[in-house]
mmCIF file of C-alpha atoms in Angstrom:
data_model
loop_
_atom_site.group_PDB
_atom_site.id
_atom_site.type_symbol
_atom_site.label_atom_id
_atom_site.label_comp_id
_atom_site.label_asym_id
_atom_site.label_seq_id
_atom_site.Cartn_x
_atom_site.Cartn_y
_atom_site.Cartn_z
ATOM 1 C CA MET A 1 -70.602 -28.312 -31.424
ATOM 2 C CA ARG A 2 -71.896 -27.005 -28.063
ATOM 3 C CA LYS A 3 -75.424 -27.428 -26.812
ATOM 4 C CA ASN A 4 -77.889 -25.313 -28.777
ATOM 5 C CA LEU A 5 -78.644 -22.000 -27.093
ATOM 6 C CA LEU A 6 -81.297 -19.420 -27.818
ATOM 7 C CA THR A 7 -80.803 -16.082 -26.092
ATOM 8 C CA PRO A 8 -82.356 -12.614 -26.336
ATOM 9 C CA VAL A 9 -79.031 -10.679 -26.292
ATOM 10 C CA ALA A 10 -78.473 -11.110 -22.573
ATOM 11 C CA ALA A 11 -76.658 -14.354 -21.882
ATOM 12 C CA VAL A 12 -79.729 -16.291 -20.798
ATOM 13 C CA THR A 13 -79.358 -20.013 -21.418
ATOM 14 C CA GLY A 14 -82.344 -21.603 -23.078
ATOM 15 C CA SER A 15 -83.441 -24.349 -25.403
ATOM 16 C CA LEU A 16 -85.406 -23.924 -28.566
ATOM 17 C CA ALA A 17 -88.526 -22.778 -26.753
ATOM 18 C CA LEU A 18 -88.863 -19.776 -29.023
ATOM 19 C CA ALA A 19 -88.933 -21.933 -32.157
ATOM 20 C CA ALA A 20 -92.720 -21.923 -32.294
ATOM 21 C CA THR A 21 -92.789 -18.119 -32.113
ATOM 22 C CA LEU A 22 -90.175 -17.858 -34.841
ATOM 23 C CA THR A 23 -92.110 -20.294 -37.024
ATOM 24 C CA ALA A 24 -95.264 -18.297 -36.573
ATOM 25 C CA CYS A 25 -93.653 -15.103 -37.825
ATOM 26 C CA GLY A 26 -91.062 -16.496 -40.242
ATOM 27 C CA GLY A 27 -91.223 -14.885 -43.657
ATOM 28 C CA SER A 28 -94.276 -12.701 -42.922
ATOM 29 C CA SER A 29 -94.450 -9.006 -43.794
ATOM 30 C CA ALA A 30 -95.219 -8.218 -40.155
ATOM 31 C CA ALA A 31 -92.019 -9.959 -39.114
ATOM 32 C CA SER A 32 -89.916 -7.610 -41.236
ATOM 33 C CA ASP A 33 -91.003 -4.698 -39.013
ATOM 34 C CA GLU A 34 -90.008 -6.383 -35.763
ATOM 35 C CA LYS A 35 -87.028 -5.052 -33.806
ATOM 36 C CA VAL A 36 -85.306 -8.416 -33.776
ATOM 37 C CA VAL A 37 -82.664 -10.311 -35.745
ATOM 38 C CA THR A 38 -82.002 -14.049 -35.538
ATOM 39 C CA VAL A 39 -78.459 -15.379 -35.762
ATOM 40 C CA TYR A 40 -77.594 -19.036 -36.394
ATOM 41 C CA SER A 41 -73.957 -19.515 -35.460
ATOM 42 C CA ALA A 42 -71.165 -21.971 -34.836
ATOM 43 C CA ASP A 43 -70.007 -21.820 -31.219
ATOM 44 C CA GLY A 44 -66.896 -20.118 -29.912
ATOM 45 C CA LEU A 45 -67.717 -16.405 -30.016
ATOM 46 C CA LYS A 46 -70.160 -16.399 -27.098
ATOM 47 C CA GLY A 47 -68.581 -16.424 -23.644
ATOM 48 C CA GLU A 48 -69.266 -19.142 -21.095
ATOM 49 C CA ASN A 49 -69.875 -16.355 -18.559
ATOM 50 C CA GLY A 50 -71.505 -13.800 -20.845
ATOM 51 C CA ASP A 51 -68.160 -12.141 -21.528
ATOM 52 C CA GLY A 52 -67.475 -13.159 -25.132
ATOM 53 C CA TRP A 53 -67.271 -11.121 -28.331
ATOM 54 C CA TYR A 54 -70.868 -11.899 -29.287
ATOM 55 C CA ASP A 55 -72.068 -10.882 -25.831
ATOM 56 C CA LYS A 56 -70.505 -7.415 -26.169
ATOM 57 C CA VAL A 57 -71.350 -6.915 -29.839
ATOM 58 C CA PHE A 58 -74.984 -7.947 -29.401
ATOM 59 C CA LYS A 59 -75.376 -5.768 -26.308
ATOM 60 C CA ASP A 60 -73.791 -2.745 -28.022
ATOM 61 C CA PHE A 61 -75.868 -3.360 -31.151
ATOM 62 C CA GLU A 62 -79.132 -3.446 -29.203
ATOM 63 C CA LYS A 63 -78.176 -0.264 -27.332
ATOM 64 C CA LYS A 64 -77.447 1.540 -30.602
ATOM 65 C CA THR A 65 -80.364 0.256 -32.697
ATOM 66 C CA GLY A 66 -83.000 -1.110 -30.319
ATOM 67 C CA ILE A 67 -82.850 -4.389 -32.257
ATOM 68 C CA LYS A 68 -82.631 -7.528 -30.129
ATOM 69 C CA VAL A 69 -80.538 -10.492 -31.205
ATOM 70 C CA GLU A 70 -82.070 -13.956 -30.930
ATOM 71 C CA TYR A 71 -79.185 -16.426 -30.911
ATOM 72 C CA VAL A 72 -79.132 -20.105 -31.925
ATOM 73 C CA GLU A 73 -75.870 -22.021 -31.510
ATOM 74 C CA GLY A 74 -74.613 -25.384 -32.737
ATOM 75 C CA GLY A 75 -72.006 -27.055 -34.897
ATOM 76 C CA SER A 76 -71.296 -25.428 -38.269
ATOM 77 C CA GLY A 77 -72.767 -28.376 -40.173
ATOM 78 C CA GLU A 78 -75.719 -28.554 -37.814
ATOM 79 C CA MET A 79 -76.596 -24.881 -38.399
ATOM 80 C CA VAL A 80 -76.442 -25.295 -42.173
ATOM 81 C CA GLN A 81 -78.618 -28.420 -42.021
ATOM 82 C CA ARG A 82 -81.171 -26.626 -39.886
ATOM 83 C CA ALA A 83 -81.310 -23.675 -42.290
ATOM 84 C CA VAL A 84 -81.801 -26.113 -45.193
ATOM 85 C CA ARG A 85 -84.727 -27.768 -43.404
ATOM 86 C CA GLU A 86 -86.320 -24.342 -42.886
ATOM 87 C CA LYS A 87 -85.915 -23.082 -46.471
ATOM 88 C CA SER A 88 -89.662 -23.108 -47.083
ATOM 89 C CA ASN A 89 -90.214 -21.051 -43.914
ATOM 90 C CA THR A 90 -86.966 -19.219 -43.199
ATOM 91 C CA GLN A 91 -86.175 -18.483 -39.548
ATOM 92 C CA ALA A 92 -82.553 -17.275 -39.565
ATOM 93 C CA ASP A 93 -81.496 -13.813 -40.702
ATOM 94 C CA VAL A 94 -77.725 -14.194 -40.347
ATOM 95 C CA LEU A 95 -75.712 -17.406 -40.654
ATOM 96 C CA VAL A 96 -72.196 -17.657 -39.180
ATOM 97 C CA THR A 97 -70.125 -20.805 -39.717
ATOM 98 C CA LEU A 98 -66.565 -21.975 -40.224
ATOM 99 C CA PRO A 99 -65.348 -23.068 -43.667
ATOM 100 C CA PRO A 100 -66.144 -25.172 -45.607
ATOM 101 C CA PHE A 101 -69.693 -24.915 -44.262
ATOM 102 C CA ILE A 102 -70.212 -21.295 -45.300
ATOM 103 C CA GLN A 103 -69.350 -22.363 -48.867
ATOM 104 C CA GLN A 104 -71.711 -25.317 -48.462
ATOM 105 C CA ALA A 105 -74.469 -22.968 -47.304
ATOM 106 C CA ASP A 106 -73.929 -20.872 -50.428
ATOM 107 C CA SER A 107 -74.011 -23.929 -52.694
ATOM 108 C CA LYS A 108 -77.366 -24.908 -51.157
ATOM 109 C CA GLY A 109 -78.858 -21.515 -51.992
ATOM 110 C CA LEU A 110 -79.067 -20.324 -48.384
ATOM 111 C CA LEU A 111 -77.250 -17.004 -48.780
ATOM 112 C CA LYS A 112 -78.058 -13.677 -50.447
ATOM 113 C CA ALA A 113 -75.345 -11.287 -51.626
ATOM 114 C CA TYR A 114 -74.603 -8.385 -49.287
ATOM 115 C CA GLU A 115 -71.293 -6.602 -48.767
ATOM 116 C CA PRO A 116 -71.287 -5.083 -45.266
ATOM 117 C CA ALA A 117 -69.704 -1.711 -44.586
ATOM 118 C CA GLY A 118 -66.037 -2.378 -43.817
ATOM 119 C CA SER A 119 -65.884 -5.542 -45.922
ATOM 120 C CA GLU A 120 -63.628 -3.732 -48.405
ATOM 121 C CA GLN A 121 -60.955 -4.028 -45.677
ATOM 122 C CA VAL A 122 -61.351 -7.836 -45.492
ATOM 123 C CA ASP A 123 -58.738 -9.789 -47.430
ATOM 124 C CA GLY A 124 -60.004 -11.341 -50.675
ATOM 125 C CA ALA A 125 -59.290 -14.868 -49.453
ATOM 126 C CA ASP A 126 -61.572 -14.259 -46.460
ATOM 127 C CA LYS A 127 -64.726 -13.295 -48.324
ATOM 128 C CA ALA A 128 -66.780 -14.477 -51.292
ATOM 129 C CA ALA A 129 -66.105 -12.727 -54.585
ATOM 130 C CA ASP A 130 -69.862 -12.436 -55.176
ATOM 131 C CA GLY A 131 -70.590 -10.931 -51.746
ATOM 132 C CA LYS A 132 -72.438 -13.962 -50.370
ATOM 133 C CA TRP A 133 -70.319 -14.085 -47.187
ATOM 134 C CA THR A 134 -67.471 -12.342 -45.414
ATOM 135 C CA SER A 135 -65.293 -13.201 -42.432
ATOM 136 C CA VAL A 136 -66.139 -11.280 -39.260
ATOM 137 C CA VAL A 137 -63.506 -12.892 -36.990
ATOM 138 C CA ASN A 138 -60.278 -14.454 -38.179
ATOM 139 C CA ASN A 139 -59.087 -17.582 -36.453
ATOM 140 C CA TYR A 140 -56.762 -20.587 -36.800
ATOM 141 C CA PHE A 141 -57.230 -24.301 -36.308
ATOM 142 C CA GLY A 142 -55.343 -25.812 -33.382
ATOM 143 C CA PHE A 143 -55.138 -28.488 -30.727
ATOM 144 C CA ILE A 144 -55.177 -28.257 -26.930
ATOM 145 C CA TYR A 145 -53.385 -30.196 -24.198
ATOM 146 C CA ASN A 146 -53.386 -30.403 -20.398
ATOM 147 C CA LYS A 147 -50.393 -28.421 -19.115
ATOM 148 C CA LYS A 148 -50.527 -30.118 -15.708
ATOM 149 C CA GLU A 149 -50.463 -33.695 -17.021
ATOM 150 C CA LEU A 150 -47.972 -32.979 -19.831
ATOM 151 C CA THR A 151 -44.937 -30.836 -19.017
ATOM 152 C CA THR A 152 -44.547 -30.038 -22.721
ATOM 153 C CA PRO A 153 -47.138 -30.244 -25.514
ATOM 154 C CA PRO A 154 -47.012 -33.145 -27.961
ATOM 155 C CA LYS A 155 -44.898 -32.202 -30.970
ATOM 156 C CA SER A 156 -46.304 -34.446 -33.673
ATOM 157 C CA TRP A 157 -49.318 -36.364 -34.871
ATOM 158 C CA GLU A 158 -47.307 -39.549 -34.339
ATOM 159 C CA GLU A 159 -46.832 -38.819 -30.636
ATOM 160 C CA LEU A 160 -50.593 -39.131 -30.129
ATOM 161 C CA LEU A 161 -50.326 -42.805 -31.123
ATOM 162 C CA ASP A 162 -48.248 -43.560 -28.010
ATOM 163 C CA GLY A 163 -49.843 -45.843 -25.430
ATOM 164 C CA LYS A 164 -49.779 -43.086 -22.798
ATOM 165 C CA PHE A 165 -52.588 -41.397 -24.741
ATOM 166 C CA LYS A 166 -54.888 -44.437 -24.558
ATOM 167 C CA GLU A 167 -58.430 -43.022 -24.105
ATOM 168 C CA LYS A 168 -56.901 -39.593 -23.467
ATOM 169 C CA VAL A 169 -57.406 -38.174 -26.981
ATOM 170 C CA GLN A 170 -60.634 -36.945 -28.542
ATOM 171 C CA TYR A 171 -61.629 -34.815 -31.508
ATOM 172 C CA SER A 172 -64.988 -33.503 -32.652
ATOM 173 C CA THR A 173 -66.955 -35.136 -35.433
ATOM 174 C CA PRO A 174 -65.936 -34.327 -39.020
ATOM 175 C CA GLY A 175 -68.900 -33.251 -41.117
ATOM 176 C CA VAL A 176 -70.791 -32.031 -38.033
ATOM 177 C CA ALA A 177 -68.344 -29.698 -36.280
ATOM 178 C CA GLY A 178 -66.234 -27.160 -38.168
ATOM 179 C CA ASP A 179 -63.201 -27.920 -36.014
ATOM 180 C CA GLY A 180 -63.773 -31.650 -36.470
ATOM 181 C CA THR A 181 -63.794 -31.214 -40.227
ATOM 182 C CA ALA A 182 -60.581 -29.214 -39.825
ATOM 183 C CA VAL A 183 -58.892 -32.333 -38.399
ATOM 184 C CA LEU A 184 -59.423 -34.023 -41.772
ATOM 185 C CA ILE A 185 -58.217 -30.974 -43.707
ATOM 186 C CA LYS A 186 -55.008 -30.623 -41.712
ATOM 187 C CA ALA A 187 -54.308 -34.378 -41.693
ATOM 188 C CA MET A 188 -54.730 -34.583 -45.482
ATOM 189 C CA HIS A 189 -52.349 -31.640 -45.883
ATOM 190 C CA ASP A 190 -49.738 -32.876 -43.424
ATOM 191 C CA PHE A 191 -49.752 -36.517 -44.559
ATOM 192 C CA GLY A 192 -49.945 -35.678 -48.252
ATOM 193 C CA GLY A 193 -53.396 -36.836 -49.280
ATOM 194 C CA LYS A 194 -56.619 -38.589 -48.322
ATOM 195 C CA ALA A 195 -55.318 -42.175 -48.182
ATOM 196 C CA PRO A 196 -52.323 -41.583 -45.840
ATOM 197 C CA ALA A 197 -54.431 -39.255 -43.657
ATOM 198 C CA MET A 198 -57.127 -41.909 -43.233
ATOM 199 C CA GLU A 199 -54.471 -44.527 -42.517
ATOM 200 C CA TYR A 200 -53.181 -42.358 -39.671
ATOM 201 C CA LEU A 201 -56.650 -41.594 -38.277
ATOM 202 C CA LYS A 202 -57.423 -45.317 -38.322
ATOM 203 C CA LYS A 203 -54.368 -45.884 -36.077
ATOM 204 C CA LEU A 204 -55.340 -42.983 -33.826
ATOM 205 C CA GLN A 205 -58.708 -44.612 -33.209
ATOM 206 C CA THR A 206 -57.001 -46.969 -30.736
ATOM 207 C CA ASN A 207 -56.426 -44.022 -28.396
ATOM 208 C CA ASN A 208 -59.466 -41.951 -29.378
ATOM 209 C CA VAL A 209 -62.310 -41.752 -26.852
ATOM 210 C CA GLY A 210 -64.825 -41.405 -29.689
ATOM 211 C CA PRO A 211 -66.642 -38.748 -31.720
ATOM 212 C CA SER A 212 -68.018 -35.594 -30.125
ATOM 213 C CA ALA A 213 -70.594 -33.326 -31.741
ATOM 214 C CA SER A 214 -69.257 -30.445 -29.650
ATOM 215 C CA THR A 215 -65.711 -29.091 -29.885
ATOM 216 C CA GLY A 216 -66.417 -26.613 -27.100
ATOM 217 C CA LYS A 217 -67.139 -29.412 -24.610
ATOM 218 C CA LEU A 218 -63.684 -30.927 -25.102
ATOM 219 C CA ALA A 219 -61.804 -28.051 -23.453
ATOM 220 C CA PRO A 220 -63.262 -28.590 -19.941
ATOM 221 C CA LYS A 221 -62.346 -32.283 -20.224
ATOM 222 C CA VAL A 222 -58.778 -31.391 -21.147
ATOM 223 C CA ASP A 223 -58.552 -28.804 -18.371
ATOM 224 C CA LYS A 224 -59.696 -31.387 -15.796
ATOM 225 C CA GLY A 225 -57.278 -34.024 -17.107
ATOM 226 C CA GLU A 226 -59.978 -36.402 -18.349
ATOM 227 C CA LEU A 227 -58.348 -35.890 -21.752
ATOM 228 C CA HIS A 228 -54.712 -35.022 -22.386
ATOM 229 C CA ALA A 229 -55.178 -33.746 -25.949
ATOM 230 C CA ALA A 230 -58.059 -32.672 -28.174
ATOM 231 C CA ASN A 231 -58.811 -30.481 -31.156
ATOM 232 C CA GLY A 232 -60.141 -26.942 -31.095
ATOM 233 C CA ASP A 233 -59.348 -23.551 -32.541
ATOM 234 C CA VAL A 234 -57.166 -20.705 -31.329
ATOM 235 C CA GLN A 235 -59.885 -18.114 -30.692
ATOM 236 C CA MET A 236 -62.222 -20.372 -28.736
ATOM 237 C CA ASN A 237 -59.489 -22.116 -26.740
ATOM 238 C CA PHE A 238 -57.622 -18.881 -25.975
ATOM 239 C CA ALA A 239 -60.844 -17.403 -24.581
ATOM 240 C CA GLN A 240 -61.555 -20.592 -22.598
ATOM 241 C CA SER A 241 -58.024 -20.665 -21.155
ATOM 242 C CA LYS A 242 -58.809 -17.530 -19.119
ATOM 243 C CA ASP A 243 -61.032 -19.728 -16.916
ATOM 244 C CA MET A 244 -59.217 -23.028 -17.525
ATOM 245 C CA PRO A 245 -55.650 -22.694 -16.199
ATOM 246 C CA ASN A 246 -54.487 -26.133 -17.407
ATOM 247 C CA LEU A 247 -55.398 -25.499 -21.047
ATOM 248 C CA GLY A 248 -52.521 -25.094 -23.512
ATOM 249 C CA ILE A 249 -52.645 -24.600 -27.298
ATOM 250 C CA TRP A 250 -50.382 -26.474 -29.726
ATOM 251 C CA PHE A 251 -50.103 -27.331 -33.430
ATOM 252 C CA PRO A 252 -49.157 -30.870 -34.559
ATOM 253 C CA ALA A 253 -46.380 -31.470 -37.064
ATOM 254 C CA LYS A 254 -45.803 -34.546 -39.187
ATOM 255 C CA GLY A 255 -42.785 -36.317 -37.739
ATOM 256 C CA SER A 256 -39.930 -33.872 -37.117
ATOM 257 C CA GLY A 257 -41.352 -31.324 -39.549
ATOM 258 C CA ARG A 258 -42.642 -27.841 -38.876
ATOM 259 C CA PRO A 259 -46.006 -27.452 -37.108
ATOM 260 C CA THR A 260 -48.793 -26.301 -39.408
ATOM 261 C CA THR A 261 -52.175 -24.661 -39.235
ATOM 262 C CA PHE A 262 -54.599 -22.820 -41.494
ATOM 263 C CA ALA A 263 -57.041 -19.949 -41.208
ATOM 264 C CA LEU A 264 -60.466 -21.007 -39.971
ATOM 265 C CA PRO A 265 -62.461 -17.772 -39.873
ATOM 266 C CA TYR A 266 -65.978 -17.213 -38.620
ATOM 267 C CA ALA A 267 -67.733 -16.238 -41.845
ATOM 268 C CA ALA A 268 -71.110 -14.517 -41.884
ATOM 269 C CA GLY A 269 -73.749 -14.204 -44.561
ATOM 270 C CA LEU A 270 -77.198 -12.725 -45.033
ATOM 271 C CA VAL A 271 -79.738 -15.545 -45.250
ATOM 272 C CA ASP A 272 -81.831 -15.594 -48.428
ATOM 273 C CA LYS A 273 -85.475 -14.676 -47.730
ATOM 274 C CA ALA A 274 -84.503 -13.619 -44.193
ATOM 275 C CA PRO A 275 -87.606 -12.520 -42.252
ATOM 276 C CA HIS A 276 -85.699 -9.493 -40.886
ATOM 277 C CA SER A 277 -83.290 -8.772 -43.738
ATOM 278 C CA GLU A 278 -82.886 -5.044 -43.024
ATOM 279 C CA ASN A 279 -81.989 -5.755 -39.394
ATOM 280 C CA ALA A 280 -79.601 -8.479 -40.579
ATOM 281 C CA ARG A 281 -77.775 -5.996 -42.823
ATOM 282 C CA LYS A 282 -77.432 -3.590 -39.905
ATOM 283 C CA LEU A 283 -75.975 -6.338 -37.691
ATOM 284 C CA LEU A 284 -73.475 -7.429 -40.363
ATOM 285 C CA ASP A 285 -72.378 -3.792 -40.744
ATOM 286 C CA PHE A 286 -72.009 -3.524 -36.982
ATOM 287 C CA MET A 287 -69.941 -6.721 -36.717
ATOM 288 C CA LEU A 288 -67.403 -5.254 -39.131
ATOM 289 C CA SER A 289 -67.408 -1.776 -37.561
ATOM 290 C CA GLU A 290 -64.099 -0.436 -36.231
ATOM 291 C CA GLN A 291 -64.971 -0.804 -32.554
ATOM 292 C CA ALA A 292 -66.383 -4.317 -32.914
ATOM 293 C CA GLN A 293 -63.265 -5.370 -34.805
ATOM 294 C CA LYS A 294 -60.987 -3.873 -32.138
ATOM 295 C CA ASP A 295 -62.924 -5.936 -29.592
ATOM 296 C CA VAL A 296 -62.217 -9.171 -31.504
ATOM 297 C CA SER A 297 -58.866 -9.655 -29.763
ATOM 298 C CA ALA A 298 -59.411 -7.567 -26.625
ATOM 299 C CA VAL A 299 -62.724 -9.268 -25.736
ATOM 300 C CA GLY A 300 -63.017 -12.371 -27.923
ATOM 301 C CA GLY A 301 -59.427 -13.601 -28.113
ATOM 302 C CA GLY A 302 -59.539 -13.744 -31.908
ATOM 303 C CA PHE A 303 -57.987 -11.954 -34.860
ATOM 304 C CA SER A 304 -59.648 -8.971 -36.562
ATOM 305 C CA ALA A 305 -61.078 -9.709 -40.004
ATOM 306 C CA ARG A 306 -60.161 -6.190 -41.182
ATOM 307 C CA LYS A 307 -56.665 -5.470 -42.503
ATOM 308 C CA ASP A 308 -56.773 -1.860 -41.298
ATOM 309 C CA ILE A 309 -57.319 -2.790 -37.636
ATOM 310 C CA LYS A 310 -53.960 -3.154 -35.900
ATOM 311 C CA ALA A 311 -54.760 -4.501 -32.432
ATOM 312 C CA THR A 312 -52.201 -3.688 -29.738
ATOM 313 C CA ASP A 313 -53.933 -5.104 -26.659
ATOM 314 C CA SER A 314 -52.272 -7.785 -24.530
ATOM 315 C CA ASN A 315 -54.416 -10.545 -26.032
ATOM 316 C CA ALA A 316 -53.325 -9.577 -29.552
ATOM 317 C CA THR A 317 -49.676 -9.718 -28.493
ATOM 318 C CA GLU A 318 -50.103 -13.138 -26.884
ATOM 319 C CA LEU A 319 -52.023 -14.478 -29.887
ATOM 320 C CA GLY A 320 -49.247 -13.334 -32.201
ATOM 321 C CA ARG A 321 -46.702 -15.260 -30.144
ATOM 322 C CA LEU A 322 -48.873 -18.399 -30.262
ATOM 323 C CA ILE A 323 -48.672 -18.764 -34.030
ATOM 324 C CA GLU A 324 -45.078 -17.583 -34.343
ATOM 325 C CA GLY A 325 -43.007 -20.175 -36.228
ATOM 326 C CA VAL A 326 -46.099 -22.123 -37.321
ATOM 327 C CA GLU A 327 -46.464 -22.719 -41.070
ATOM 328 C CA ILE A 328 -49.824 -21.413 -42.292
ATOM 329 C CA PHE A 329 -51.164 -23.128 -45.398
ATOM 330 C CA GLU A 330 -54.242 -22.294 -47.476
ATOM 331 C CA PRO A 331 -56.647 -25.193 -48.079
ATOM 332 C CA ASP A 332 -58.286 -25.669 -51.465
ATOM 333 C CA TRP A 333 -61.755 -24.719 -50.245
ATOM 334 C CA SER A 334 -63.287 -25.310 -53.670
ATOM 335 C CA ASP A 335 -62.104 -28.931 -53.633
ATOM 336 C CA ILE A 336 -63.133 -29.403 -50.011
ATOM 337 C CA GLY A 337 -66.571 -27.919 -50.626
ATOM 338 C CA THR A 338 -67.099 -30.245 -53.606
ATOM 339 C CA ASN A 339 -65.703 -33.402 -52.019
ATOM 340 C CA LEU A 340 -66.524 -32.923 -48.329
ATOM 341 C CA ASP A 341 -69.052 -35.764 -48.221
ATOM 342 C CA SER A 342 -66.581 -38.226 -49.750
ATOM 343 C CA TYR A 343 -63.867 -37.169 -47.281
ATOM 344 C CA VAL A 344 -66.239 -37.635 -44.351
ATOM 345 C CA ASP A 345 -67.344 -41.030 -45.732
ATOM 346 C CA ALA A 346 -63.673 -42.062 -46.017
ATOM 347 C CA TRP A 347 -63.134 -41.038 -42.393
ATOM 348 C CA LYS A 348 -66.185 -43.036 -41.251
ATOM 349 C CA SER A 349 -64.930 -46.086 -43.138
ATOM 350 C CA ALA A 350 -61.380 -45.776 -41.786
ATOM 351 C CA THR A 351 -62.395 -45.270 -38.155
ATOM 352 C CA GLY A 352 -65.572 -47.350 -38.042
ATOM 353 C CA SER A 353 -67.491 -44.290 -36.850
#
């Protein structure tokens, strides 16, 4: 999704310069004693200005434990692919992605069972029955629009086909970005199957600017008016809207029907053969701790993964209003995990991507 970042807890932008160091120590017994933990994550939880949920959680975690967090960011699919490439010399300790990529990571043997403290308070639908992963931040799929260019948000998928949206619509790449894959999932639900969804997305291609590996980069374009509508997710876009005054969140409906969305949580798992597995367990525990979960809405603009945390901050109130009246459906993640490649291939064929 966004540009890969590698940071030592403080929000210091970098590239993958540390990769050589990580490779040198990956999987060694010496590495297990280091006061470090490496997180591979989908974007959205780290603030543009160092003020996101990850920024606070990582800082608080280091202060409490002395363990530094090395952070690598990319699209959900990209992070899974990278972890697969490194299986013979594991670099990541914790993997955080959106569905269905966390299920895909499990199917590829990347995850090891671990049930963090507090995970008993996570709803059964938001964690693996065998303990391979658990949601740490709940979230919902959504779209964004420019509030300055459009006095009201689009109401339906069909409205995006109008000529006024010519080269003013963009969505991130299915199969690469979690939110891009979510476009397929929602379209197949709303239109009643793969074939009608692909037929619609083929028509939308007339107005679509083109694929984007990064969902996070679409919001600034919408805020500036370069785009009038794009995909995203509630947590990331709500956090971005604090610095992007023209950003509005909306949920497409099919025709005159009710707008829909579905839960798209950030799910975390312990990486199998993690070089710093003990530190990884401590971080997963910390992410689900009471204070960290209270900070999910107050700091991160998301929804707590724990049922026993009842957030009352202003962000939580505003987030509740956002999804009021929106129908929330539950995707068949088993089917999506099994057939994801065929759905992405159908999308490529339909759109010529």
